[in-house]
Coordinates of C-alpha atoms in Angstrom, one line a residue:
Chain A
M1 CA 11.4 -13.5 -25.7
T2 CA 12.2 -12.5 -29.2
V3 CA 14.2 -9.9 -30.3
G4 CA 11.2 -8.3 -31.9
T5 CA 8.9 -8.1 -28.6
M6 CA 12.3 -6.4 -26.9
K7 CA 12.1 -3.9 -29.2
K8 CA 8.3 -3.0 -28.9
L9 CA 7.7 0.3 -26.7
L10 CA 6.0 0.9 -24.0
C11 CA 3.1 3.7 -24.2
G12 CA 2.3 5.4 -20.9
V13 CA -0.8 7.8 -20.0
D14 CA -1.0 10.1 -17.1
L15 CA -4.3 11.3 -16.6
G16 CA -4.7 14.1 -13.9
G17 CA -7.5 16.7 -13.0
T18 CA -5.7 19.5 -15.4
K19 CA -3.3 18.0 -17.5
L20 CA -3.6 14.7 -19.7
S21 CA -0.4 13.3 -21.3
A22 CA 0.8 10.4 -23.0
G23 CA 4.6 9.4 -23.9
L24 CA 6.1 6.5 -26.0
F25 CA 9.3 5.0 -24.3
S26 CA 11.8 2.4 -25.4
R27 CA 12.2 -0.9 -23.2
D28 CA 15.2 0.9 -21.4
G29 CA 13.1 3.8 -20.3
R30 CA 14.2 6.5 -22.9
Q31 CA 11.4 9.2 -24.0
I32 CA 10.5 9.0 -27.7
D33 CA 7.8 11.1 -27.6
R34 CA 5.2 13.0 -25.7
L35 CA 2.1 14.6 -26.0
E36 CA -0.1 16.5 -23.5
I37 CA -3.7 18.1 -23.4
N38 CA -5.4 20.1 -20.9
D39 CA -9.0 20.6 -22.6
H40 CA -10.4 17.0 -21.0
V41 CA -10.9 19.0 -17.7
D42 CA -14.7 19.8 -18.7
K43 CA -15.5 16.4 -20.1
D44 CA -17.7 14.0 -19.0
N45 CA -16.4 10.2 -17.7
D46 CA -16.9 8.7 -21.5
G47 CA -15.3 12.4 -23.0
V48 CA -12.0 11.9 -21.0
T49 CA -12.0 8.4 -21.9
E50 CA -12.2 9.5 -25.8
A51 CA -9.7 11.9 -25.0
I52 CA -7.4 9.2 -23.7
I53 CA -7.7 7.3 -26.6
G54 CA -7.3 10.0 -28.8
L55 CA -3.9 11.1 -27.5
V56 CA -2.7 7.7 -27.5
K57 CA -3.7 7.3 -31.4
G58 CA -2.4 10.8 -31.9
I59 CA 1.1 9.6 -30.7
Q60 CA 1.0 6.5 -32.6
S61 CA 0.1 8.2 -35.7
K62 CA 2.9 11.1 -34.9
N63 CA 5.4 8.3 -34.8
K64 CA 4.2 5.9 -37.1
I65 CA 3.3 3.3 -34.6
Q66 CA 1.0 0.6 -35.0
D67 CA -0.7 -1.5 -32.0
S68 CA 1.8 -4.4 -32.9
D69 CA 4.9 -2.0 -32.0
L70 CA 3.7 -1.7 -28.4
L71 CA 4.1 -3.8 -25.6
G72 CA 1.3 -2.5 -24.0
I73 CA -0.6 0.7 -22.9
G74 CA -0.3 1.5 -19.2
I75 CA -2.7 4.3 -17.7
C76 CA -2.4 5.8 -14.5
M77 CA -4.8 8.2 -12.4
A78 CA -5.0 9.4 -9.1
A79 CA -8.2 7.8 -7.9
H80 CA -9.1 4.5 -6.2
I81 CA -8.8 1.6 -8.9
R82 CA -10.2 -1.7 -8.7
F83 CA -7.6 -3.1 -10.3
D84 CA -8.7 -6.9 -11.6
E85 CA -11.6 -5.4 -13.0
G86 CA -9.7 -1.7 -14.5
L87 CA -12.7 0.0 -12.7
V88 CA -12.3 4.0 -11.5
I89 CA -13.7 3.3 -8.2
K90 CA -13.8 7.0 -7.4
T91 CA -12.0 10.3 -7.8
S92 CA -11.7 13.5 -6.1
N93 CA -9.9 15.8 -8.3
F94 CA -12.2 16.1 -11.5
K95 CA -15.1 18.4 -12.2
I96 CA -17.2 15.3 -13.0
P97 CA -16.3 12.7 -10.8
F98 CA -15.8 9.0 -11.9
K99 CA -17.8 6.2 -10.0
N100 CA -17.1 2.8 -10.9
Y101 CA -16.4 3.5 -14.2
P102 CA -14.7 0.5 -16.4
M103 CA -12.1 2.9 -18.2
R104 CA -9.9 0.0 -18.9
A105 CA -12.3 -1.8 -20.7
K106 CA -13.5 1.2 -22.6
V107 CA -10.0 2.1 -23.9
Q108 CA -9.0 -1.5 -24.2
A109 CA -11.6 -1.9 -27.0
H110 CA -9.7 0.4 -29.1
F111 CA -6.3 -1.1 -29.1
D112 CA -5.3 -4.8 -29.7
V113 CA -2.4 -4.7 -27.0
P114 CA -3.1 -4.9 -23.3
V115 CA -4.1 -2.0 -21.5
I116 CA -3.3 -1.7 -17.6
L117 CA -4.7 0.7 -15.5
D118 CA -3.8 1.7 -11.8
N119 CA -3.3 4.5 -9.4
D120 CA -0.6 7.4 -9.5
A121 CA 1.3 6.2 -6.7
N122 CA 1.4 2.6 -8.1
A123 CA 2.6 3.7 -11.4
Q124 CA 5.4 6.0 -9.7
A125 CA 6.5 3.2 -7.4
Y126 CA 6.8 0.5 -10.4
G127 CA 8.6 3.3 -12.5
E128 CA 11.3 3.8 -9.3
F129 CA 11.2 0.3 -9.3
I130 CA 12.4 -0.4 -13.1
F131 CA 14.1 2.7 -14.1
G132 CA 14.6 4.9 -11.1
A133 CA 16.2 4.4 -7.3
G134 CA 14.6 0.8 -7.1
R135 CA 16.6 -0.5 -9.8
G136 CA 17.8 -4.0 -9.3
R137 CA 15.9 -4.5 -5.6
K138 CA 13.0 -6.8 -5.3
N139 CA 11.6 -5.4 -2.3
V140 CA 11.0 -1.6 -2.0
V141 CA 8.4 0.9 -0.8
F142 CA 7.9 4.0 -2.8
M143 CA 6.2 6.9 -0.6
T144 CA 5.1 10.3 -2.3
V145 CA 4.9 13.0 -0.1
S146 CA 3.3 16.4 -1.6
S147 CA -0.1 18.1 -1.3
G148 CA -1.1 14.5 0.1
I149 CA 0.9 11.2 1.0
G150 CA 0.4 7.7 -0.9
S151 CA 2.4 4.8 -1.6
G152 CA 3.3 1.8 -3.7
I153 CA 4.4 -1.3 -2.2
I154 CA 6.5 -3.7 -4.3
I155 CA 7.0 -7.0 -2.7
D156 CA 9.1 -9.7 -4.8
E157 CA 9.0 -7.4 -7.8
K158 CA 5.3 -7.0 -7.8
L159 CA 3.1 -4.5 -6.9
L160 CA 1.1 -5.3 -4.0
R161 CA -2.4 -4.1 -4.6
G162 CA -4.6 -6.3 -2.0
V163 CA -8.3 -7.5 -2.5
T164 CA -9.6 -4.3 -4.0
G165 CA -6.7 -2.2 -5.4
T166 CA -6.4 0.2 -2.9
A167 CA -3.4 -0.9 -0.6
G168 CA -0.4 1.3 -0.2
E169 CA -2.8 4.2 1.7
I170 CA -0.1 5.1 4.0
G171 CA -1.3 8.8 4.3
H172 CA -4.5 7.7 6.0
T173 CA -2.7 5.3 8.4
I174 CA -3.2 6.4 11.8
T175 CA 0.4 7.7 13.6
Q176 CA -0.9 10.0 16.1
S177 CA -4.4 8.8 17.6
E178 CA -4.9 11.3 19.7
S179 CA -4.0 14.3 17.5
D180 CA -7.1 17.0 16.7
Q181 CA -5.8 17.8 13.3
R182 CA -8.7 16.4 11.0
C183 CA -7.7 14.8 7.7
T184 CA -9.6 15.5 4.4
C185 CA -10.6 12.0 4.8
G186 CA -12.2 13.1 8.1
N187 CA -10.3 11.2 10.4
R188 CA -7.8 12.8 13.2
G189 CA -4.3 11.4 13.5
C190 CA -3.4 10.3 9.5
L191 CA -0.3 10.5 8.9
M192 CA -1.2 12.7 6.0
A193 CA -2.8 15.6 8.5
Q194 CA 0.5 15.9 10.2
A195 CA 3.0 15.9 7.6
S196 CA 1.8 16.9 4.1
G197 CA 1.8 20.1 2.1
I198 CA -2.6 20.4 2.4
F199 CA -2.4 20.9 5.9
F200 CA 0.5 23.5 5.9
P201 CA -2.0 26.6 6.0
S202 CA -3.8 25.0 9.1
L203 CA -0.9 23.8 11.2
F204 CA 0.6 27.4 10.4
Q205 CA -2.6 29.0 11.7
K206 CA -2.5 27.1 14.7
K207 CA 1.2 27.8 15.5
L208 CA 0.3 31.8 15.1
D209 CA -2.9 31.2 17.3
E210 CA -0.4 29.4 20.0
G211 CA 0.9 33.0 20.0
K212 CA 4.3 31.9 17.6
S213 CA 5.6 34.5 15.3
S214 CA 6.7 34.5 11.8
V215 CA 8.8 36.9 9.6
I216 CA 6.8 35.5 6.6
N217 CA 4.7 37.8 5.2
V218 CA 1.3 36.0 4.8
D219 CA -1.8 38.0 3.5
D220 CA -3.4 34.7 3.0
V221 CA -2.6 31.7 5.3
S222 CA -4.1 29.4 2.9
T223 CA -1.7 30.3 0.3
I224 CA 1.4 28.8 2.4
N225 CA 2.4 25.5 0.7
G226 CA 6.2 23.7 0.8
K227 CA 7.9 26.5 -1.0
T228 CA 6.7 29.2 1.8
I229 CA 7.9 26.7 4.4
A230 CA 11.2 26.2 2.5
E231 CA 11.7 29.7 2.3
G232 CA 10.9 30.6 5.8
F233 CA 13.0 27.7 7.0
R234 CA 16.2 29.0 5.2
R235 CA 15.3 32.8 7.2
G236 CA 15.0 30.9 10.3
D237 CA 11.5 31.3 10.5
E238 CA 10.1 30.1 13.8
I239 CA 6.6 28.6 12.8
C240 CA 8.2 27.6 9.3
T241 CA 11.0 25.5 10.9
E242 CA 8.9 24.0 13.1
I243 CA 6.4 22.6 10.4
F244 CA 9.7 21.6 8.4
Y245 CA 11.1 19.7 11.3
E246 CA 7.7 18.1 12.6
S247 CA 6.4 17.2 8.9
A248 CA 9.9 15.6 8.3
R249 CA 9.8 13.6 11.8
M250 CA 6.1 12.4 10.7
I251 CA 7.3 11.0 7.9
G252 CA 10.2 9.3 9.3
I253 CA 7.9 7.8 11.8
G254 CA 5.9 6.8 8.2
V255 CA 8.9 5.1 6.9
Y256 CA 9.7 3.4 10.3
N257 CA 6.1 2.0 10.5
I258 CA 6.9 0.5 7.0
F259 CA 9.9 -1.1 8.1
Q260 CA 8.3 -2.8 10.8
L261 CA 5.3 -4.1 8.7
L262 CA 7.3 -5.0 5.9
N263 CA 10.7 -4.9 6.5
P264 CA 11.8 -3.8 2.5
E265 CA 15.2 -3.1 1.0
A266 CA 14.7 0.2 0.8
V267 CA 12.1 3.0 0.7
I268 CA 12.0 5.9 -1.7
I269 CA 10.7 9.1 -1.1
G270 CA 9.2 11.3 -3.9
G271 CA 6.6 13.9 -4.4
G272 CA 6.9 17.8 -4.5
L273 CA 8.3 18.1 -0.6
I274 CA 11.7 16.4 -1.5
N275 CA 12.4 19.8 -2.7
L276 CA 12.6 20.7 0.9
G277 CA 15.9 19.8 0.4
E278 CA 18.7 17.8 1.8
K279 CA 18.0 19.1 5.9
Y280 CA 14.5 17.8 5.4
I281 CA 15.8 14.3 4.0
E282 CA 18.5 14.3 6.8
E283 CA 15.9 14.9 9.5
V284 CA 13.6 11.9 7.9
R285 CA 16.6 9.6 8.3
R286 CA 17.4 10.8 11.8
T287 CA 14.0 10.1 12.7
F288 CA 14.1 6.4 11.3
R289 CA 17.4 5.6 12.5
S290 CA 16.1 7.2 16.2
Y291 CA 13.2 4.7 15.9
A292 CA 14.7 1.5 14.4
R293 CA 18.2 1.5 16.3
D294 CA 19.0 -1.8 17.1
M295 CA 15.8 -3.2 15.8
M296 CA 17.1 -3.3 12.1
V297 CA 19.3 -6.3 11.2
D298 CA 20.0 -5.5 7.9
P299 CA 20.4 -1.7 6.7
M300 CA 17.3 -0.3 5.4
E301 CA 18.0 2.6 2.7
I302 CA 16.1 5.9 2.4
L303 CA 16.4 6.9 -1.0
L304 CA 15.3 9.9 -3.1
A305 CA 13.0 9.2 -6.1
E306 CA 15.2 9.5 -9.3
L307 CA 12.6 10.0 -11.9
K308 CA 11.3 13.7 -11.9
G309 CA 8.5 15.7 -13.3
D310 CA 7.1 12.9 -15.7
S311 CA 7.3 10.1 -13.0
G312 CA 3.4 9.3 -13.3
L313 CA 4.2 8.9 -17.3
I314 CA 7.1 6.8 -17.2
G315 CA 5.6 5.1 -14.3
A316 CA 2.3 4.1 -16.1
A317 CA 4.5 2.7 -19.0
T318 CA 6.3 0.5 -16.8
L319 CA 2.9 -1.0 -15.6
I320 CA 3.0 -3.0 -18.8
L321 CA 6.2 -4.7 -17.6
E322 CA 5.0 -6.1 -14.4
R323 CA 4.8 -10.0 -14.1
R324 CA 1.3 -11.2 -13.8
Chain B
M1 CA 1.4 -35.1 -6.2
T2 CA 1.4 -38.9 -5.4
V3 CA -0.8 -40.0 -3.1
G4 CA 2.1 -41.2 -1.1
T5 CA 3.0 -37.2 -0.7
M6 CA -0.3 -36.9 0.4
K7 CA -0.3 -39.4 2.9
K8 CA 2.9 -38.0 4.7
L9 CA 2.8 -36.4 7.9
L10 CA 3.4 -33.0 9.2
C11 CA 6.0 -32.2 12.0
G12 CA 5.9 -29.3 14.1
V13 CA 8.0 -27.9 17.0
D14 CA 6.9 -25.0 19.0
L15 CA 9.8 -23.8 21.0
G16 CA 9.3 -21.3 24.0
G17 CA 11.2 -20.1 26.9
T18 CA 9.4 -22.5 29.3
K19 CA 7.6 -25.2 27.2
L20 CA 9.2 -27.3 24.1
S21 CA 6.5 -29.6 22.2
A22 CA 6.4 -31.5 19.1
G23 CA 3.6 -32.8 17.2
L24 CA 2.6 -34.8 14.3
F25 CA -0.1 -33.9 12.2
S26 CA -1.8 -35.6 8.9
R27 CA -2.1 -33.3 5.8
D28 CA -5.7 -32.3 7.1
G29 CA -4.8 -31.0 10.3
R30 CA -5.6 -33.9 12.5
Q31 CA -3.1 -34.0 15.5
I32 CA -1.7 -37.5 15.7
D33 CA 0.7 -37.3 18.6
R34 CA 2.4 -34.4 20.7
L35 CA 5.3 -34.7 22.9
E36 CA 6.1 -31.9 25.4
I37 CA 9.2 -30.7 27.6
N38 CA 10.2 -28.5 30.3
D39 CA 14.0 -29.1 31.0
H40 CA 15.4 -27.4 28.1
V41 CA 15.1 -24.4 29.8
D42 CA 18.2 -24.4 31.8
K43 CA 20.4 -25.6 28.4
D44 CA 22.7 -23.3 26.0
N45 CA 22.2 -22.9 22.6
D46 CA 23.4 -26.0 21.7
G47 CA 21.4 -28.0 24.2
V48 CA 18.4 -26.7 23.4
T49 CA 18.7 -27.6 19.5
E50 CA 19.8 -31.3 21.0
A51 CA 16.4 -31.0 22.8
I52 CA 14.5 -30.2 19.7
I53 CA 16.1 -33.3 17.6
G54 CA 15.7 -35.4 20.4
L55 CA 11.9 -34.6 20.6
V56 CA 11.3 -35.0 17.1
K57 CA 13.3 -38.3 17.1
G58 CA 11.2 -39.2 20.2
I59 CA 7.6 -38.7 18.4
Q60 CA 8.7 -40.6 15.6
S61 CA 9.9 -43.9 17.2
K62 CA 7.3 -43.5 19.8
N63 CA 4.7 -43.4 16.5
K64 CA 7.1 -45.8 14.3
I65 CA 7.5 -43.2 11.4
Q66 CA 10.6 -42.7 9.4
D67 CA 11.8 -39.7 8.0
S68 CA 10.3 -40.7 4.4
D69 CA 7.0 -40.8 6.2
L70 CA 7.2 -36.8 6.9
L71 CA 6.6 -34.1 4.6
G72 CA 9.0 -31.7 6.7
I73 CA 9.9 -30.6 10.0
G74 CA 8.4 -26.6 10.8
I75 CA 9.8 -25.0 14.1
C76 CA 8.8 -21.9 15.3
M77 CA 10.0 -19.9 18.1
A78 CA 9.5 -16.3 19.7
A79 CA 12.4 -14.4 17.9
H80 CA 13.9 -12.2 15.1
I81 CA 14.4 -15.2 12.8
R82 CA 16.6 -14.7 9.3
F83 CA 14.4 -16.9 7.4
D84 CA 16.3 -17.5 4.4
E85 CA 19.6 -18.8 6.6
G86 CA 17.3 -20.6 9.2
L87 CA 19.2 -18.3 11.5
V88 CA 17.9 -16.9 15.1
I89 CA 18.8 -13.5 14.8
K90 CA 17.9 -12.8 18.7
T91 CA 16.0 -14.1 21.4
S92 CA 14.6 -12.3 24.5
N93 CA 12.7 -15.3 26.5
F94 CA 15.5 -17.8 27.1
K95 CA 17.9 -17.7 29.9
I96 CA 20.8 -18.4 27.7
P97 CA 19.8 -15.9 24.8
F98 CA 20.2 -16.9 20.9
K99 CA 22.5 -14.3 18.7
N100 CA 22.9 -15.3 15.0
Y101 CA 22.7 -19.0 15.8
P102 CA 22.1 -21.3 12.7
M103 CA 19.3 -23.4 14.1
R104 CA 17.6 -24.6 10.9
A105 CA 21.2 -26.0 9.5
K106 CA 21.9 -27.9 13.1
V107 CA 18.4 -29.4 12.9
Q108 CA 18.8 -30.1 9.3
A109 CA 21.8 -32.4 9.4
H110 CA 19.9 -34.9 11.7
F111 CA 17.0 -35.2 9.1
D112 CA 16.4 -36.1 5.6
V113 CA 13.3 -33.9 5.1
P114 CA 13.2 -30.0 4.8
V115 CA 13.3 -28.1 8.0
I116 CA 11.8 -25.0 8.1
L117 CA 12.6 -22.3 10.8
D118 CA 10.1 -19.2 11.0
N119 CA 8.8 -17.1 14.1
D120 CA 5.8 -18.1 16.2
A121 CA 3.6 -14.9 14.9
N122 CA 4.1 -16.2 11.2
A123 CA 3.7 -19.9 12.2
Q124 CA 0.5 -19.1 13.8
A125 CA -0.7 -17.0 10.8
Y126 CA 0.1 -19.8 8.5
G127 CA -1.9 -22.0 10.5
E128 CA -4.7 -20.0 10.5
F129 CA -4.5 -19.7 6.8
I130 CA -4.5 -23.2 6.1
F131 CA -6.4 -24.7 9.2
G132 CA -8.0 -21.9 10.9
A133 CA -10.4 -18.8 10.0
G134 CA -8.3 -17.8 6.8
R135 CA -9.3 -21.0 5.0
G136 CA -10.2 -20.6 1.6
R137 CA -8.6 -17.1 1.2
K138 CA -5.5 -15.6 -0.4
N139 CA -4.8 -12.3 1.5
V140 CA -5.3 -12.2 5.1
V141 CA -3.2 -10.7 8.2
F142 CA -3.2 -12.5 11.4
M143 CA -2.7 -10.1 14.5
T144 CA -1.8 -11.6 18.1
V145 CA -3.0 -9.5 20.9
S146 CA -1.6 -11.2 24.4
S147 CA 1.2 -9.5 26.6
G148 CA 2.8 -8.1 23.2
I149 CA 1.4 -7.5 20.0
G150 CA 2.9 -9.2 16.6
S151 CA 1.4 -10.1 13.6
G152 CA 1.8 -12.1 10.3
I153 CA 1.1 -11.2 6.9
I154 CA 0.2 -13.5 4.3
I155 CA 0.0 -12.0 0.8
D156 CA -1.0 -14.2 -2.1
E157 CA -1.0 -17.3 -0.1
K158 CA 2.6 -16.8 1.0
L159 CA 3.9 -15.2 4.4
L160 CA 5.4 -11.6 3.8
R161 CA 8.7 -11.7 5.1
G162 CA 10.6 -9.0 4.0
V163 CA 14.4 -8.7 3.6
T164 CA 15.4 -10.0 6.9
G165 CA 12.9 -12.0 7.8
T166 CA 11.3 -9.9 10.4
A167 CA 8.3 -8.1 8.7
G168 CA 5.1 -8.2 10.5
E169 CA 6.3 -6.4 13.9
I170 CA 2.9 -4.3 14.0
G171 CA 3.6 -4.3 17.7
H172 CA 6.1 -1.8 17.0
T173 CA 4.9 0.4 15.0
I174 CA 3.9 4.3 15.9
T175 CA 0.4 4.9 16.2
Q176 CA 0.5 7.4 19.2
S177 CA 3.5 9.5 18.5
E178 CA 2.8 12.0 21.2
S179 CA 2.4 9.3 23.9
D180 CA 4.5 9.1 26.8
Q181 CA 4.0 5.6 27.4
R182 CA 7.5 3.8 26.9
C183 CA 7.4 0.4 25.1
T184 CA 9.8 -2.7 25.8
C185 CA 11.6 -1.6 22.5
G186 CA 12.7 1.8 24.2
N187 CA 10.3 3.7 21.8
R188 CA 7.1 5.8 23.0
G189 CA 3.7 5.5 20.9
C190 CA 4.0 2.0 19.9
L191 CA 0.6 0.2 19.5
M192 CA 1.9 -2.6 21.8
A193 CA 2.5 0.1 24.7
Q194 CA -1.1 1.1 24.5
A195 CA -3.1 -2.2 24.2
S196 CA -1.0 -5.3 25.0
G197 CA -1.3 -7.0 28.3
I198 CA 2.4 -6.5 29.6
F199 CA 1.4 -2.8 29.6
F200 CA -2.0 -2.8 31.5
P201 CA 0.0 -2.6 35.2
S202 CA 1.5 0.8 33.9
L203 CA -1.5 2.2 32.3
F204 CA -3.6 0.9 35.7
Q205 CA -1.2 2.5 37.8
K206 CA -1.2 5.7 35.8
K207 CA -5.3 5.9 36.3
L208 CA -4.8 5.5 40.0
D209 CA -1.8 8.5 40.0
E210 CA -4.6 10.3 38.1
G211 CA -7.2 9.7 41.0
K212 CA -9.5 7.5 39.5
S213 CA -10.9 4.7 41.8
S214 CA -10.8 1.0 41.5
V215 CA -13.1 -1.6 43.3
I216 CA -10.5 -4.3 42.2
N217 CA -8.2 -5.2 45.2
V218 CA -4.7 -5.0 44.2
D219 CA -1.7 -5.3 46.5
D220 CA 0.4 -5.3 43.7
V221 CA -0.2 -3.1 40.8
S222 CA 2.3 -5.6 38.6
T223 CA 0.2 -8.6 38.8
I224 CA -2.8 -7.0 36.8
N225 CA -3.0 -8.9 33.7
G226 CA -6.1 -9.8 31.2
K227 CA -8.3 -11.6 33.9
T228 CA -7.9 -8.6 35.9
I229 CA -9.1 -6.5 33.5
A230 CA -11.8 -8.7 32.2
E231 CA -13.1 -9.1 35.8
G232 CA -13.0 -5.4 36.6
F233 CA -14.8 -5.0 33.4
R234 CA -17.7 -7.6 34.5
R235 CA -18.2 -6.0 38.0
G236 CA -17.8 -1.9 36.2
D237 CA -14.6 -0.7 37.8
E238 CA -14.1 2.6 36.5
I239 CA -10.1 1.9 35.8
C240 CA -10.5 -1.7 34.4
T241 CA -13.3 -0.2 31.7
E242 CA -11.0 2.3 30.5
I243 CA -8.2 0.2 30.1
F244 CA -10.7 -2.4 28.4
Y245 CA -12.1 -0.1 25.8
E246 CA -8.7 1.8 25.4
S247 CA -6.9 -1.4 24.6
A248 CA -9.7 -2.5 22.2
R249 CA -9.7 0.9 20.5
M250 CA -6.0 1.0 19.6
I251 CA -6.1 -2.8 18.4
G252 CA -9.0 -1.6 16.0
I253 CA -6.8 1.3 14.9
G254 CA -4.0 -1.4 14.2
V255 CA -6.3 -3.1 12.4
Y256 CA -7.2 -0.2 10.3
N257 CA -3.7 0.8 9.5
I258 CA -3.6 -2.8 8.2
F259 CA -6.3 -2.3 5.8
Q260 CA -5.2 1.0 4.9
L261 CA -1.6 -0.3 4.0
L262 CA -2.4 -3.9 3.0
N263 CA -6.2 -3.9 2.2
P264 CA -6.4 -7.7 2.8
E265 CA -9.7 -9.9 2.9
A266 CA -9.6 -10.3 6.7
V267 CA -7.9 -9.8 9.7
I268 CA -8.0 -12.5 12.1
I269 CA -7.4 -11.6 15.8
G270 CA -5.7 -14.4 18.1
G271 CA -3.8 -14.7 21.1
G272 CA -4.8 -14.5 24.9
L273 CA -6.7 -11.1 24.8
I274 CA -9.4 -12.2 22.6
N275 CA -10.7 -14.2 26.1
L276 CA -11.3 -10.4 27.1
G277 CA -14.7 -11.5 25.3
E278 CA -17.3 -10.3 22.8
K279 CA -17.4 -6.9 24.1
Y280 CA -13.9 -6.4 23.5
I281 CA -14.0 -7.8 20.0
E282 CA -17.0 -5.5 19.0
E283 CA -15.3 -2.9 20.1
V284 CA -12.4 -3.6 18.0
R285 CA -14.8 -3.7 15.2
R286 CA -16.8 -0.5 16.1
T287 CA -13.2 1.3 15.9
F288 CA -12.4 -0.1 12.4
R289 CA -15.7 0.6 10.9
S290 CA -15.8 4.3 12.4
Y291 CA -12.2 4.9 10.9
A292 CA -12.8 3.0 7.3
R293 CA -16.1 4.2 6.7
D294 CA -16.8 4.7 2.8
M295 CA -13.0 4.2 2.4
M296 CA -13.7 0.6 2.5
V297 CA -14.7 -0.8 -0.6
D298 CA -15.1 -4.6 -0.5
P299 CA -15.7 -5.3 3.3
M300 CA -12.9 -6.7 5.3
E301 CA -13.9 -9.2 8.1
I302 CA -12.5 -9.0 11.4
L303 CA -12.3 -12.8 12.3
L304 CA -11.2 -14.5 15.7
A305 CA -8.5 -17.3 15.5
E306 CA -10.0 -20.4 15.3
L307 CA -6.9 -22.5 16.6
K308 CA -6.5 -22.6 20.2
G309 CA -4.1 -23.9 22.6
D310 CA -1.6 -25.3 20.4
S311 CA -1.9 -22.8 17.7
G312 CA 2.0 -22.6 17.5
L313 CA 2.6 -26.4 17.0
I314 CA 0.1 -26.6 14.5
G315 CA 1.3 -23.4 12.7
A316 CA 4.8 -24.5 13.0
A317 CA 3.8 -28.0 11.0
T318 CA 2.0 -25.9 8.4
L319 CA 5.1 -24.0 7.4
I320 CA 5.8 -27.1 5.5
L321 CA 3.0 -26.8 3.0
E322 CA 4.0 -22.9 2.1
R323 CA 4.7 -22.8 -1.7
R324 CA 8.5 -21.7 -2.2

């Protein structure tokens, strides 16, 4: 690799339902610039794609950067992605949903450097692997726990995408087959339905219905989120404390299942729920250890994600660095 | 690759608690010879290893084969194996258990061709990948369902072993976290404890205790196995029919979890319980489909293993063919 290549920049794009951002990064992960827009939300599929192209062209011209100064452009979004073909299979968080939309080709037509398209969990996983808690390792799994649960699996320094590109959907693995809690996917017993933020309202309501008490003043149970649970936990609230520990326990079980199936060096936990604090992570670790016991030969670490806030953006940029 | 290399033979060794076998195979999977002994069972670790060496030397001299006529020797056994170092971490089915025993090095010292050591599920998985139901694919998972449950994961034509070498232990993933059924590992809620043969007696007893009836004449519930369940199912027995479908359903859930996490082309089911018949496999497939529904973009096949009987032996031999 020439010095010229080493000096090239990484461009990342994070496409969300409410926010579209682009960033320029040096090869060592330093952010050089960042642009963000929100007016893509009402656009159709082609309109969103044009917004991406415009944002990248914008950050290029603002920084006097040619295509030849970039190593490539990585785009991530919350979607099922057919990775090999750069197709958005489907989305659930856009006003006008994408369906089998050839986004990578449409963006690629405007740039003379490689364009990569992947889902946000894979991008965040690769970002943590290159610049975050996974640095220097070869086999790590990144698990994001927030409103939903997803993961990105890195085997031998490469993302495991599977045949379609949808591997890593740990949130929809069944961990409690007899559960009556229905997931957004329609199944019962998904890890996600027992541990992630989007289900805190229904878990809360269920405990109220069971006659349990709460000191939390909730006019509208549907507004309950991680912050509510964290506050209630701090105040010793019965229901919040139960949800806090039950969620952590299920995440610990998810981590344990990853251990048994994939035997990685480490599992990195990211996403909004890690803000529930050290006691939450402690309970995740305690649960994992209580299941793994002497079946764990080499220690498997449970680490906290290190890339904050813009983890999707820098993650998307690092996709360019993946060996293919 | 020279023609000479193509003509070299594969040697496989399958080390079990009651049976030790060695086989010679052509590169296209044809069995040339096979030897088997049983008098290794009372020996200590070094004694068992000497029995392996003797058996391979024996099959060589019987067939007038030099080391240079072999591509290598693959050994498999039911054990936790530290693959990179060729260490038997521990065993549970030998009178004198192995513990951190450097078997590969001890065998390697006697042969001028590569010796590979891996666990039996990985060997069977690789055998199915090379010569069985997985032929021509790149990403498949082999799941063996008999007294216990294990798996071998093939990603991009290579076995996924993980950091220690113990990846693929799907039998100990938690699929029913609130279950009171305790697994041999000590945990509750393992897939294995709800679906595999070793738990049929306790599942049977539990249903008797619940007041359910059985036409099966069982003097000793502990003798109940797959054959009993298959016979009872054929005769319309209530308890056997329930266990039959519950086991198949849990295997279907295990297959579904593999789909969500790894997104492979196919899952190959092997092991004794596939002898429960077509209705069992149908229920596995039905359960899988009922969970996967529209989340499955590319079809994932559920196939039956094709290598019968000596699947461990030919599987061990194919380990030699794995790209490293």
